[in-house]
Coordinates of C-alpha atoms in Angstrom, one line a residue:
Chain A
X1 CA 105.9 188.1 44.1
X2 CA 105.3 184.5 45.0
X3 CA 104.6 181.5 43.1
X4 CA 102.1 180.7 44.9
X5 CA 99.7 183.8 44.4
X6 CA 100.9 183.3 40.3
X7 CA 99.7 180.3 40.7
X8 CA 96.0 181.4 42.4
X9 CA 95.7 183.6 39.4
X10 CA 96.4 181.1 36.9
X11 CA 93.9 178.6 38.1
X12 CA 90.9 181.0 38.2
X13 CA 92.2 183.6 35.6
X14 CA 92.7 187.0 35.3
X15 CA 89.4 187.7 34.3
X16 CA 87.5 185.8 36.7
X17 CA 88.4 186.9 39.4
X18 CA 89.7 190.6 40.9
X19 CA 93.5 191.6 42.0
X20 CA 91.7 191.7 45.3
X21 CA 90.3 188.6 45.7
X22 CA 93.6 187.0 44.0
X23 CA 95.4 188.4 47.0
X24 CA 93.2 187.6 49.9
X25 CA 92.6 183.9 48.6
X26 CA 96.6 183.6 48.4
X27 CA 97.1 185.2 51.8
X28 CA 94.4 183.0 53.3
X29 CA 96.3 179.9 51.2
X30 CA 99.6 181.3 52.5
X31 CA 98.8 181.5 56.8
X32 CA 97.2 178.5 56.5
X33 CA 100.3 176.5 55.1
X34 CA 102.3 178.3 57.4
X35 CA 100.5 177.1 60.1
X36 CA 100.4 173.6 59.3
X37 CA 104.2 174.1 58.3
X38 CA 104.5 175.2 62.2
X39 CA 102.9 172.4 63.9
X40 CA 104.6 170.0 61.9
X41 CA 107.7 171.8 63.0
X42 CA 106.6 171.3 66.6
X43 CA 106.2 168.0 66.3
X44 CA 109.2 166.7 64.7
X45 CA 111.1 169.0 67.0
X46 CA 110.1 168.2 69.8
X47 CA 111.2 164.4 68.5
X48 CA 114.1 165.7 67.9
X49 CA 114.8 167.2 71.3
X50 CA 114.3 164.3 73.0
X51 CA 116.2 162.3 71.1
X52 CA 119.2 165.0 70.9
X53 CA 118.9 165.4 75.0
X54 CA 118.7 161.2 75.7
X55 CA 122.3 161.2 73.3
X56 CA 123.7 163.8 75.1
X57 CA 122.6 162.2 78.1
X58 CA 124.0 158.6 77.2
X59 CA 120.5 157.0 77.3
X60 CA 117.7 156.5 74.0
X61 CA 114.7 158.6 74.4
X62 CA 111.7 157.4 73.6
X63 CA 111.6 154.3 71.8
X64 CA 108.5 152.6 71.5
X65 CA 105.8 154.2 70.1
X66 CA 105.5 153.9 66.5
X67 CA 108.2 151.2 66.2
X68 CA 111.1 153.1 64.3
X69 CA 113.0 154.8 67.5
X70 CA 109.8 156.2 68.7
X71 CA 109.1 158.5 65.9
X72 CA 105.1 158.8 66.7
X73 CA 105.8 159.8 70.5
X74 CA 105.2 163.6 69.1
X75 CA 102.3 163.1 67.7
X76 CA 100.9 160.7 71.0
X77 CA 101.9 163.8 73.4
X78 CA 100.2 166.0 71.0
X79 CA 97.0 164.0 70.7
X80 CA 97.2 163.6 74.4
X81 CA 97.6 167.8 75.2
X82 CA 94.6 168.0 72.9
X83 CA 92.5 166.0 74.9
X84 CA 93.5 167.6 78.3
X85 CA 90.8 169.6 79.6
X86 CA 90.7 172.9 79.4
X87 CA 91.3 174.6 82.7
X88 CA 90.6 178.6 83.5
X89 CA 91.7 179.4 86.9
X90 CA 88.6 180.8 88.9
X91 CA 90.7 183.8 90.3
X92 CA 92.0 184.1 86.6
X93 CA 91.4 187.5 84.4
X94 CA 89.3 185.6 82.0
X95 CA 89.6 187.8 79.0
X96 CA 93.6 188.1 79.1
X97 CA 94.0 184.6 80.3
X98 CA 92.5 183.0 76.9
X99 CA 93.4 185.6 74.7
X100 CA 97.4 185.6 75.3
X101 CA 98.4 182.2 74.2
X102 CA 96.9 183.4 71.4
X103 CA 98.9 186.6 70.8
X104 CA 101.9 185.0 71.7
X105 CA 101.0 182.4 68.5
X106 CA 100.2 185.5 66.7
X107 CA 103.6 187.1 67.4
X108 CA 105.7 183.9 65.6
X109 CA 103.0 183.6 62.7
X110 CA 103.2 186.9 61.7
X111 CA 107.1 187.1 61.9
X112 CA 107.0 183.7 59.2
X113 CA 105.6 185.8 56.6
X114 CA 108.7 187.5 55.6
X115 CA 111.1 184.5 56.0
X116 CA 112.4 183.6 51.9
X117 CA 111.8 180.0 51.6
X118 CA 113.5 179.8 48.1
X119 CA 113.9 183.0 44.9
X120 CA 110.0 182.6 44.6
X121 CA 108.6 181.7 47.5
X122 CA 108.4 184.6 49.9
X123 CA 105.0 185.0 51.5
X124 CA 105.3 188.9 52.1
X125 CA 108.2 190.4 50.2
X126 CA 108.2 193.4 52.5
X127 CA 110.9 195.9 51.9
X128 CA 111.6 196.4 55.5
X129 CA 111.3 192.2 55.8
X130 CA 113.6 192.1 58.4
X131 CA 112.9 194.9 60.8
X132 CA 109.5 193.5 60.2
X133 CA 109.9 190.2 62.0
X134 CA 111.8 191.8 64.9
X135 CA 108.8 194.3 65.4
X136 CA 106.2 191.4 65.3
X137 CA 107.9 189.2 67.5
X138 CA 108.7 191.5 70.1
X139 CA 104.2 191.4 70.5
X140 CA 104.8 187.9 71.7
X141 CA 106.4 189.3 74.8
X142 CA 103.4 191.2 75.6
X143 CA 101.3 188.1 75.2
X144 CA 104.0 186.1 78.1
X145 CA 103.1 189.2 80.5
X146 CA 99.1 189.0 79.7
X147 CA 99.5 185.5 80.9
X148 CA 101.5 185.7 83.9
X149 CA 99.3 188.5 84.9
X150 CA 96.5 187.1 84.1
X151 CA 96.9 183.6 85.7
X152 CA 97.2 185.5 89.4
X153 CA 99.9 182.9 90.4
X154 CA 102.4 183.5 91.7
X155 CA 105.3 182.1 89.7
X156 CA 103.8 182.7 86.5
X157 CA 104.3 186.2 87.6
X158 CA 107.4 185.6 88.2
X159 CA 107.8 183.8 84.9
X160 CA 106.4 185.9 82.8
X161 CA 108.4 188.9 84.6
X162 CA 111.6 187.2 83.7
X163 CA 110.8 186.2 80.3
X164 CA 109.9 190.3 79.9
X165 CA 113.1 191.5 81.1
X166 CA 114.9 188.8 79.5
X167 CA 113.2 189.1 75.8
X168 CA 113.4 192.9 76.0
X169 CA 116.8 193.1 76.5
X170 CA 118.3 190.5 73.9
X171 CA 115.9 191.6 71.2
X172 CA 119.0 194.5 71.5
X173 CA 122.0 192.1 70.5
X174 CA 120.0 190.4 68.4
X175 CA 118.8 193.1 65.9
X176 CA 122.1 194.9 66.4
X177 CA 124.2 191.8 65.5
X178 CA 122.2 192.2 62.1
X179 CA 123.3 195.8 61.2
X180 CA 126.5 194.8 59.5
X181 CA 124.8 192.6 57.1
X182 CA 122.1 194.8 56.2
X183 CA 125.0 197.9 56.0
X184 CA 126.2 195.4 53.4
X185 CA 123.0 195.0 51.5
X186 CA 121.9 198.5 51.9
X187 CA 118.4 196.4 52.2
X188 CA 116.6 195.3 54.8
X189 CA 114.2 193.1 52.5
X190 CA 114.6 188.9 53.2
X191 CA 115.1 187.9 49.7
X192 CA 117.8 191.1 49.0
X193 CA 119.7 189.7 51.8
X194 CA 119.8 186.1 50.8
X195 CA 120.7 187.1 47.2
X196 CA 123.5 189.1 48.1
X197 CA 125.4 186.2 49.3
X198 CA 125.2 184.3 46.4
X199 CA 128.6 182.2 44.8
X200 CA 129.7 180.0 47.7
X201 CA 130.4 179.5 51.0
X202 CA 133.0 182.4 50.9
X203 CA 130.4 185.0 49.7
X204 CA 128.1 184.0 52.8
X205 CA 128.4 187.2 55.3
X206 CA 129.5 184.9 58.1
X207 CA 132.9 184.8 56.3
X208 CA 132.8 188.6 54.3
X209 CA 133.9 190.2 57.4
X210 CA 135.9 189.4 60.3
X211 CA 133.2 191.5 62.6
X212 CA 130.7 189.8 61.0
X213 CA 131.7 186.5 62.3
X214 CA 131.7 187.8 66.0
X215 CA 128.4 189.5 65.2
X216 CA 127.1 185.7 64.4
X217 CA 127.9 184.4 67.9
X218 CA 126.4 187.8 69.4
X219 CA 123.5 186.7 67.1
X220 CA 123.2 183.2 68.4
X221 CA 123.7 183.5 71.9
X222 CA 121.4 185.9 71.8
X223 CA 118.9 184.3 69.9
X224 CA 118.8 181.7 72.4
X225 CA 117.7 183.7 76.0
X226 CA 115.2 185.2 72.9
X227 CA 113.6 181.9 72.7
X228 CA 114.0 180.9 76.4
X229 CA 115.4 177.9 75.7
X230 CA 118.5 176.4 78.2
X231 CA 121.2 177.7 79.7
X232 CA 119.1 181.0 79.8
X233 CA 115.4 179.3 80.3
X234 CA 114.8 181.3 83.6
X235 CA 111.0 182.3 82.9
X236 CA 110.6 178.9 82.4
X237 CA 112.8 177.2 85.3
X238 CA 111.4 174.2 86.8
X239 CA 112.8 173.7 89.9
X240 CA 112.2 177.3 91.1
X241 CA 109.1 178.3 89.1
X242 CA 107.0 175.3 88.2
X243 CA 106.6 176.2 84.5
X244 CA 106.4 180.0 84.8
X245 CA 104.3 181.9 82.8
X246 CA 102.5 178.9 81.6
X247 CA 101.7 177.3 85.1
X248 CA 98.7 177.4 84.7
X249 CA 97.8 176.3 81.5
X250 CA 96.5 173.2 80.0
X251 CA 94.9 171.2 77.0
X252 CA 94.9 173.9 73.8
X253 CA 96.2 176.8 75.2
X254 CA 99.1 175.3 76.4
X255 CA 99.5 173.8 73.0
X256 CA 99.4 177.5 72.2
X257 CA 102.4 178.1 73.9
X258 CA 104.5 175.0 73.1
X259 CA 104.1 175.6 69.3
X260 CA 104.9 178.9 69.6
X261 CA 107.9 177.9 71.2
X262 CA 109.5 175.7 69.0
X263 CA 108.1 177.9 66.0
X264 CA 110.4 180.8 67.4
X265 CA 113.3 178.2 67.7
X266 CA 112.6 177.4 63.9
X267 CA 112.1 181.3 63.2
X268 CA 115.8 182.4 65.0
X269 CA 117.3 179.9 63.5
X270 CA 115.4 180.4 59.7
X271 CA 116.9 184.1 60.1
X272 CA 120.2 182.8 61.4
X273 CA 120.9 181.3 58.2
X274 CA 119.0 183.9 56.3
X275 CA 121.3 186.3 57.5
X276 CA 124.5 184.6 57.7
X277 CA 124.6 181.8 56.5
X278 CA 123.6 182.6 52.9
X279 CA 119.7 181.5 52.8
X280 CA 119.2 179.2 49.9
X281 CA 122.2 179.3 48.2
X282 CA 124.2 176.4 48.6
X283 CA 127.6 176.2 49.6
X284 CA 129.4 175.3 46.4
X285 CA 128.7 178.2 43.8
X286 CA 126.5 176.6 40.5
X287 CA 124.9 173.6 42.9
X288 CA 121.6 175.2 43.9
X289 CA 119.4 172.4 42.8
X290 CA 116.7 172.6 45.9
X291 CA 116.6 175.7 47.1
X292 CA 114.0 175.6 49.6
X293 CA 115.4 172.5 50.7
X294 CA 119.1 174.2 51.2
X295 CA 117.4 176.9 53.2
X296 CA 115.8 174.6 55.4
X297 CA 118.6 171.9 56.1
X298 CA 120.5 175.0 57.1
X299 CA 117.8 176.2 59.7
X300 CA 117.6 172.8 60.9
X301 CA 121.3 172.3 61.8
X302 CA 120.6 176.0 63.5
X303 CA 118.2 173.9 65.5
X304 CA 120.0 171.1 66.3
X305 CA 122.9 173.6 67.6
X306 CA 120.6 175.2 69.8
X307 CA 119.6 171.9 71.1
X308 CA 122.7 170.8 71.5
X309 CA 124.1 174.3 73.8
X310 CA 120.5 174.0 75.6
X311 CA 121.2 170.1 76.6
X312 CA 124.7 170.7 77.3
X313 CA 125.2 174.0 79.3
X314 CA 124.4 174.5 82.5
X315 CA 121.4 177.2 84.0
X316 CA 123.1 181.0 84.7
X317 CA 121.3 183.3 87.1
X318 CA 119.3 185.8 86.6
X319 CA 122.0 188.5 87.3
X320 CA 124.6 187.1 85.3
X321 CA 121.9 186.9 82.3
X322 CA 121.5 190.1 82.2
X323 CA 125.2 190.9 82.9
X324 CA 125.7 189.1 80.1
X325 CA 123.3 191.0 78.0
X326 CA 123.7 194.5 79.4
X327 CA 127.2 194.4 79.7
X328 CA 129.1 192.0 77.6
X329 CA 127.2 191.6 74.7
X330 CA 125.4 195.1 73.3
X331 CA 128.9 196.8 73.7
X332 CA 130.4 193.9 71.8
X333 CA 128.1 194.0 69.2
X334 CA 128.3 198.2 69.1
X335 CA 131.6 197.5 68.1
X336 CA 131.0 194.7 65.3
X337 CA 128.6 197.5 63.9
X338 CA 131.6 200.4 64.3
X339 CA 134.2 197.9 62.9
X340 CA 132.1 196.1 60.0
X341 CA 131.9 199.7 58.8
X342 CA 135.7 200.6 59.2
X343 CA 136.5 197.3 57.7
X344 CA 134.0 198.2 54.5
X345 CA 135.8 201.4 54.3
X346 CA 139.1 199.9 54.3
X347 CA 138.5 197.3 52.0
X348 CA 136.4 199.8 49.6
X349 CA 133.0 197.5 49.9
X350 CA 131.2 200.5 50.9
Chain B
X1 CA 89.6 199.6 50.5
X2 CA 92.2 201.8 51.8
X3 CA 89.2 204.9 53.0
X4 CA 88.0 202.1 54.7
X5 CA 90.7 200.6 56.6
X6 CA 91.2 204.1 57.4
X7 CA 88.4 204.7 59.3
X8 CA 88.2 201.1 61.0
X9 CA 91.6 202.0 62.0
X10 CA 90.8 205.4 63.0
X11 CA 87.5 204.2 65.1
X12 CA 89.5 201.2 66.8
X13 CA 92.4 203.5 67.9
X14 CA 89.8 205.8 69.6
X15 CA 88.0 203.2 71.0
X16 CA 91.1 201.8 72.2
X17 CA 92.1 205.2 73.9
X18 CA 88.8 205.8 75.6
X19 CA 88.9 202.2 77.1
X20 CA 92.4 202.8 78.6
X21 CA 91.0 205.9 80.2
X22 CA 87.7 204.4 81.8
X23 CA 89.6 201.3 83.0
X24 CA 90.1 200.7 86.8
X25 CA 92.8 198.4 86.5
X26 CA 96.1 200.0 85.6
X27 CA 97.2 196.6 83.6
X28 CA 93.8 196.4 81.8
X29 CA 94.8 200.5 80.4
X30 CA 98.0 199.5 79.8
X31 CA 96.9 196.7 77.4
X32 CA 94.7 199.1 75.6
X33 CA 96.8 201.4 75.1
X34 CA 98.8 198.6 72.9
X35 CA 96.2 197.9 71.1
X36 CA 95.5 201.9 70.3
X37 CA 99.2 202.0 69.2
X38 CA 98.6 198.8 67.1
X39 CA 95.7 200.6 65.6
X40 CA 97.5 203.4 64.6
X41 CA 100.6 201.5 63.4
X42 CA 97.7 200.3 60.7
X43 CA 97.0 204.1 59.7
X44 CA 100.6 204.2 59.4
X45 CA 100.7 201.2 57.0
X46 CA 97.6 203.1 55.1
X47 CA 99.7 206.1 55.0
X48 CA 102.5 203.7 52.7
X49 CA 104.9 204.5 55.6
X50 CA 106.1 201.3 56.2
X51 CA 109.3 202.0 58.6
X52 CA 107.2 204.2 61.2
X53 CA 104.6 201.5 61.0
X54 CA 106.6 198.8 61.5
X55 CA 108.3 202.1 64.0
X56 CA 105.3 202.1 65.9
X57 CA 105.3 198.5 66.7
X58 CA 108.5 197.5 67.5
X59 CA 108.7 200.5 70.0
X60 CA 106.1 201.7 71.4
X61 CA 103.7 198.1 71.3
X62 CA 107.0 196.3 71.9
X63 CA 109.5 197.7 73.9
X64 CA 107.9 200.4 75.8
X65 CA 104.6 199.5 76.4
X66 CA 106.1 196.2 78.1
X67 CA 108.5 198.0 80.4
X68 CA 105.3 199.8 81.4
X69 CA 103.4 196.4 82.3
X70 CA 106.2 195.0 83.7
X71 CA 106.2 198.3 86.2
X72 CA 102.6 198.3 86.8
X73 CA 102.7 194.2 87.5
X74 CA 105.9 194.6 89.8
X75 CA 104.0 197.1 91.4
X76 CA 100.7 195.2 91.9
X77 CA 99.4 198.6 89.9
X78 CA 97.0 201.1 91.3
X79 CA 93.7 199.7 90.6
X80 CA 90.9 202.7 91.2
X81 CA 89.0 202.3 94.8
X82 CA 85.4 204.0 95.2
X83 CA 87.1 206.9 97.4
X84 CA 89.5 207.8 94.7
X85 CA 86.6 209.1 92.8
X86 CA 85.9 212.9 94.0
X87 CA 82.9 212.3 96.1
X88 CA 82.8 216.1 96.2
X89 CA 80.6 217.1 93.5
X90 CA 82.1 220.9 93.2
X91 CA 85.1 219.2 91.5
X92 CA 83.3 217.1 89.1
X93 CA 83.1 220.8 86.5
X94 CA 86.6 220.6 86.8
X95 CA 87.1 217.1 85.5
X96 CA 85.3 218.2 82.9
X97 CA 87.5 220.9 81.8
X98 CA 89.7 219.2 79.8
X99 CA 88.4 216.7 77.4
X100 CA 85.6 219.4 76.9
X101 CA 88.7 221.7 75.8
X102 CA 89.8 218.9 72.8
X103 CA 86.2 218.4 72.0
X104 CA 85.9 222.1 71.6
X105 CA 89.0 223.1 69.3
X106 CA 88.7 219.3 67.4
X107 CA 85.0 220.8 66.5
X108 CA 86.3 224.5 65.3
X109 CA 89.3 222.7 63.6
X110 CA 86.6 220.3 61.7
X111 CA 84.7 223.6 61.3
X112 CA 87.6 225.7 59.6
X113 CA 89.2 222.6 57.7
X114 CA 86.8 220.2 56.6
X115 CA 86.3 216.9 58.1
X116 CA 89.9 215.1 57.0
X117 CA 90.2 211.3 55.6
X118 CA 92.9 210.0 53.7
X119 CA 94.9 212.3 51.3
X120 CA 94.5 211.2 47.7
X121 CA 98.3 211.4 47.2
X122 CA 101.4 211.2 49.3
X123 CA 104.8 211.5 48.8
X124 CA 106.3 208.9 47.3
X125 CA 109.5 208.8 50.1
X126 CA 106.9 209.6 52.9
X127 CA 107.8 207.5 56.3
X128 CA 110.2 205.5 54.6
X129 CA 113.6 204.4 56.0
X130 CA 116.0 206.5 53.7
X131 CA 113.3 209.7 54.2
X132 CA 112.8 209.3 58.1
X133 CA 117.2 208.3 58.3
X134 CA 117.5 211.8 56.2
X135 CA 115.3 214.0 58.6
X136 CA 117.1 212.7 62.1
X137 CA 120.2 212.8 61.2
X138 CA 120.0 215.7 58.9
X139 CA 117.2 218.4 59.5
X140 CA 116.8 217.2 63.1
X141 CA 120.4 216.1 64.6
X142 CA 120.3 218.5 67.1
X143 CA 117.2 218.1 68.6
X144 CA 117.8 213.9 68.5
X145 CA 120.6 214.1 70.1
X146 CA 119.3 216.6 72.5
X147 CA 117.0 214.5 73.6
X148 CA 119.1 211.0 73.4
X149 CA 120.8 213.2 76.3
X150 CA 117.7 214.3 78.6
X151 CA 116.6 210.4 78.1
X152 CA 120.2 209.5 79.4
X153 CA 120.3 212.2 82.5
X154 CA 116.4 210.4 83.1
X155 CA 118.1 207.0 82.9
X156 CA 121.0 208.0 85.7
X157 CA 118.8 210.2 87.8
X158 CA 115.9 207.3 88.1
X159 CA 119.7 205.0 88.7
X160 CA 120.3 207.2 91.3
X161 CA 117.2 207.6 93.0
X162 CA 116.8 204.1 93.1
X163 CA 120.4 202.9 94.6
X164 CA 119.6 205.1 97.4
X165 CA 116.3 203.5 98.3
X166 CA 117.4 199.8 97.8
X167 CA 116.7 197.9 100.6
X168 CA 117.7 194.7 99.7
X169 CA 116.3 191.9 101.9
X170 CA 119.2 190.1 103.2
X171 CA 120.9 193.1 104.7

């Protein structure tokens, strides 16, 4: 359980108040932290971003605003999307039109609930955690078609087309690259994984298994083209398709979009180090002051990697993405799940 | 609680079904039909069966239902002129033959069993990974893998079909 629903019950007492009421007021509690937790994420991502790209680009970023190398640009651009007005195409389908930013939010909240902050602070300890977040965030892609569709443009359709075929496909490497570990666990529950990489770096499963550690590229690369992001942003390509899927979009439900975006760059790279990278245990066994904190510095360096390959690579095609997915990377990561096993065998960790 | 959720579930997931039937669009059925599997992925969860819940998601909200938009969409999906409806009123009894059939045998099923809601007690292993992992690759291997094949000769005949109709624009 988590501290935090201990803690609801404490304050108002068992005898106040019912089980039931304990757990709705904690899950209430719990999304709304999460989403605050979220946009706070956005912004100081999208910060980040710029100031990752203008290094990698020799030049500063912004600057200006707020003194201290531009640190309140985020919140200005946010402010400013805020007060944008709110635009519905008249040949739009209404209905999907303002409902699927909202289900494409939906899809990355949900899939937070399971992610283990620290040993006591998991929102949902679901036994099936991890399968969970991989069925809720494959909803989001249903959302990116609604609003392609529903924009009745064009190259949102195009967009949202691309980001379909794209998302569909690398949710395959992606879950599969996580096999091995969970074959280790014999769990698919967050917090079972995490704890059974405690004692140092060497116990993480990036370094268990020599299939594992190919696995973890599979995972990574894949993990990118799952969140869109550069060298495989084709629904989102600007010089071909506008924005795609989100052409059309402005003020709060493009908002929707862009914090759902860098939310799912936070969540990949959360279950990156969840999953390889040994969650909250430190990397030197008998240090694990700040747990929490450990487990996020971790899925902040994820970040900045992925910012990094996104600022640094160059666009593929749309053939040679799914060449790469198709062809290259599910066989490879059959066989990290074939050999993690035979290795297990061999080394009697079964 | 849980009769409840049951039957908001249970109501929802109908609901959902009949709107997918009685929509014109093809995309507008499609998305109903999502949220009828989403529904029933919740009578799933009431059920305690996590994994086919989580099951029901993952493949048929997620993965299937989109390669079924992303058909219809490519396809700029049938959406239901006036004439499609039989203006020929002799064939309007045979529309009806159908749903009239469920509606029939779901009323003498109802009759003979009792109305059903929620069993008071389930198995404890019920739709559970280890259960679900025991009964297809155990009780049912031969029929999964049967199938895995007829999905594969689908997969290479809809190849094949395909590769000979290809016209592709620059030749």
């Amino acid at each position: 359980m988590n501290i935090l629903t201990e803690m609801i019950r404490g304050w108002f007492g068992p005898d106040k108040m019912s089980d039931q009421m304990v757990l709705i007021l904690s899950a209430v509690t719990l999304a709304t932290l999460m989403f605050v937790v979220m946009a706070l994420c956005a912004l100081v991502f999208t910060w980040m971003e710029r100031k990752v790209a203008g290094f990698i680009q020799s030049r500063y970023g912004p600057m200006r605003t707020g003194r201290w190398h531009g640190w309140a640009q985020a919140v200005a651009d946010m402010l400013k999307i805020l007060g944008k007005e709110d635009i519905i195409p008249a040949e739009a389908n209404r209905f999907f039109f303002s409902f699927a930013p909202i289900l494409v939010l939906l899809g990355s909240l949900l899939a937070w609930a399971a992610i283990p902050w620290s040993p006591n602070f998991v929102s949902a300890d679901l036994d099936l955690g991890l399968f969970y977040i991989f069925a809720v965030s494959s909803l989001a892609i249903i959302g990116i078609l609604m609003a392609g569709w529903a924009s009745n443009n064009k190259w949102a359709l195009y967009g949202a087309a691309r980001g379909a075929a794209q998302m569909v496909s690398y949710e395959i490497p992606l879950a599969l690259a996580c096999i091995p570990v969970v074959m280790y666990t014999g769990s698919l529950n967050t917090s079972d994984i995490v704890i059974a990489q405690q004692g140092g770096v060497l116990n993480w499963f990036l370094f268990r298994n020599p299939f594992i550690f190919v696995a973890f590229f599979m995972y990574f690369i894949a993990s990118i083209a799952e969140t869109n992001r550069g060298p495989f942003d084709m629904p989102e390509t600007e010089s071909e398709l506008v924005a795609g899927y989100h052409t059309e979009y402005t003020g709060m439900r493009f908002a929707f979009f862009f914090l759902s975006e860098y939310a799912n760059l936070f969540l990949v790279s959360l279950i990156a180090s969840m999953v390889f990278l040994g969650g909250w245990w430190s990397p030197i066994p008998g240090t694990d002051f700040a747990p929490a904190l450990t487990f996020i510095i971790k899925g902040v360096l994820m970040v900045l990697l992925n910012m990094w390959v996104r600022w640094t690579l160059p666009r593929v095609r749309v053939d040679q993405l799914m060449y790469l997915c198709w062809k290259v990377m599910i066989p490879v990561s059959l066989t990290c799940v074939v050999g993690a096993g035979l290795w297990m065998m061999w080394r009697g960790q079964a | 609680m849980e009769g409840f959720l049951f039957w908001f579930c249970g109501i929802l997931m109908f609901l959902g079904g009949l709107m997918m039937v009685v929509q014109r669009s093809a995309v507008v059925s499609a998305v109903w039909l999502v949220f009828s599997f989403l529904c029933t992925a919740g009578i799933f969860a009431l059920l305690s069966a996590p994994f086919l819940a989580v099951m029901q998601v993952l493949v048929y909200a997620g993965a299937i239902m989109v390669l079924f938009l992303y058909v219809i969409m490519m396809l700029h999906g049938p959406v239901l002129e006036d004439e499609l409806i039989p203006s020929n009123k002799a064939l309007w009894p045979l529309i009806a033959i159908p749903p009239a059939a469920v509606v029939i045998l779901l009323v003498g099923w109802v009759k003979g069993e009792g109305l059903r809601t929620m069993p008071d007690s389930i198995a404890a292993d019920f739709g559970t990974a280890e259960h679900v992992a025991q009964l297809l690759l155990g009780r049912y291997l031969l029929a999964f893998e049967l199938i895995s094949i007829v999905l594969l000769v689908a997969i290479i005949g809809a190849l094949a079909i395909g590769q000979r109709e290809r016209k592709l624009p620059w030749k």
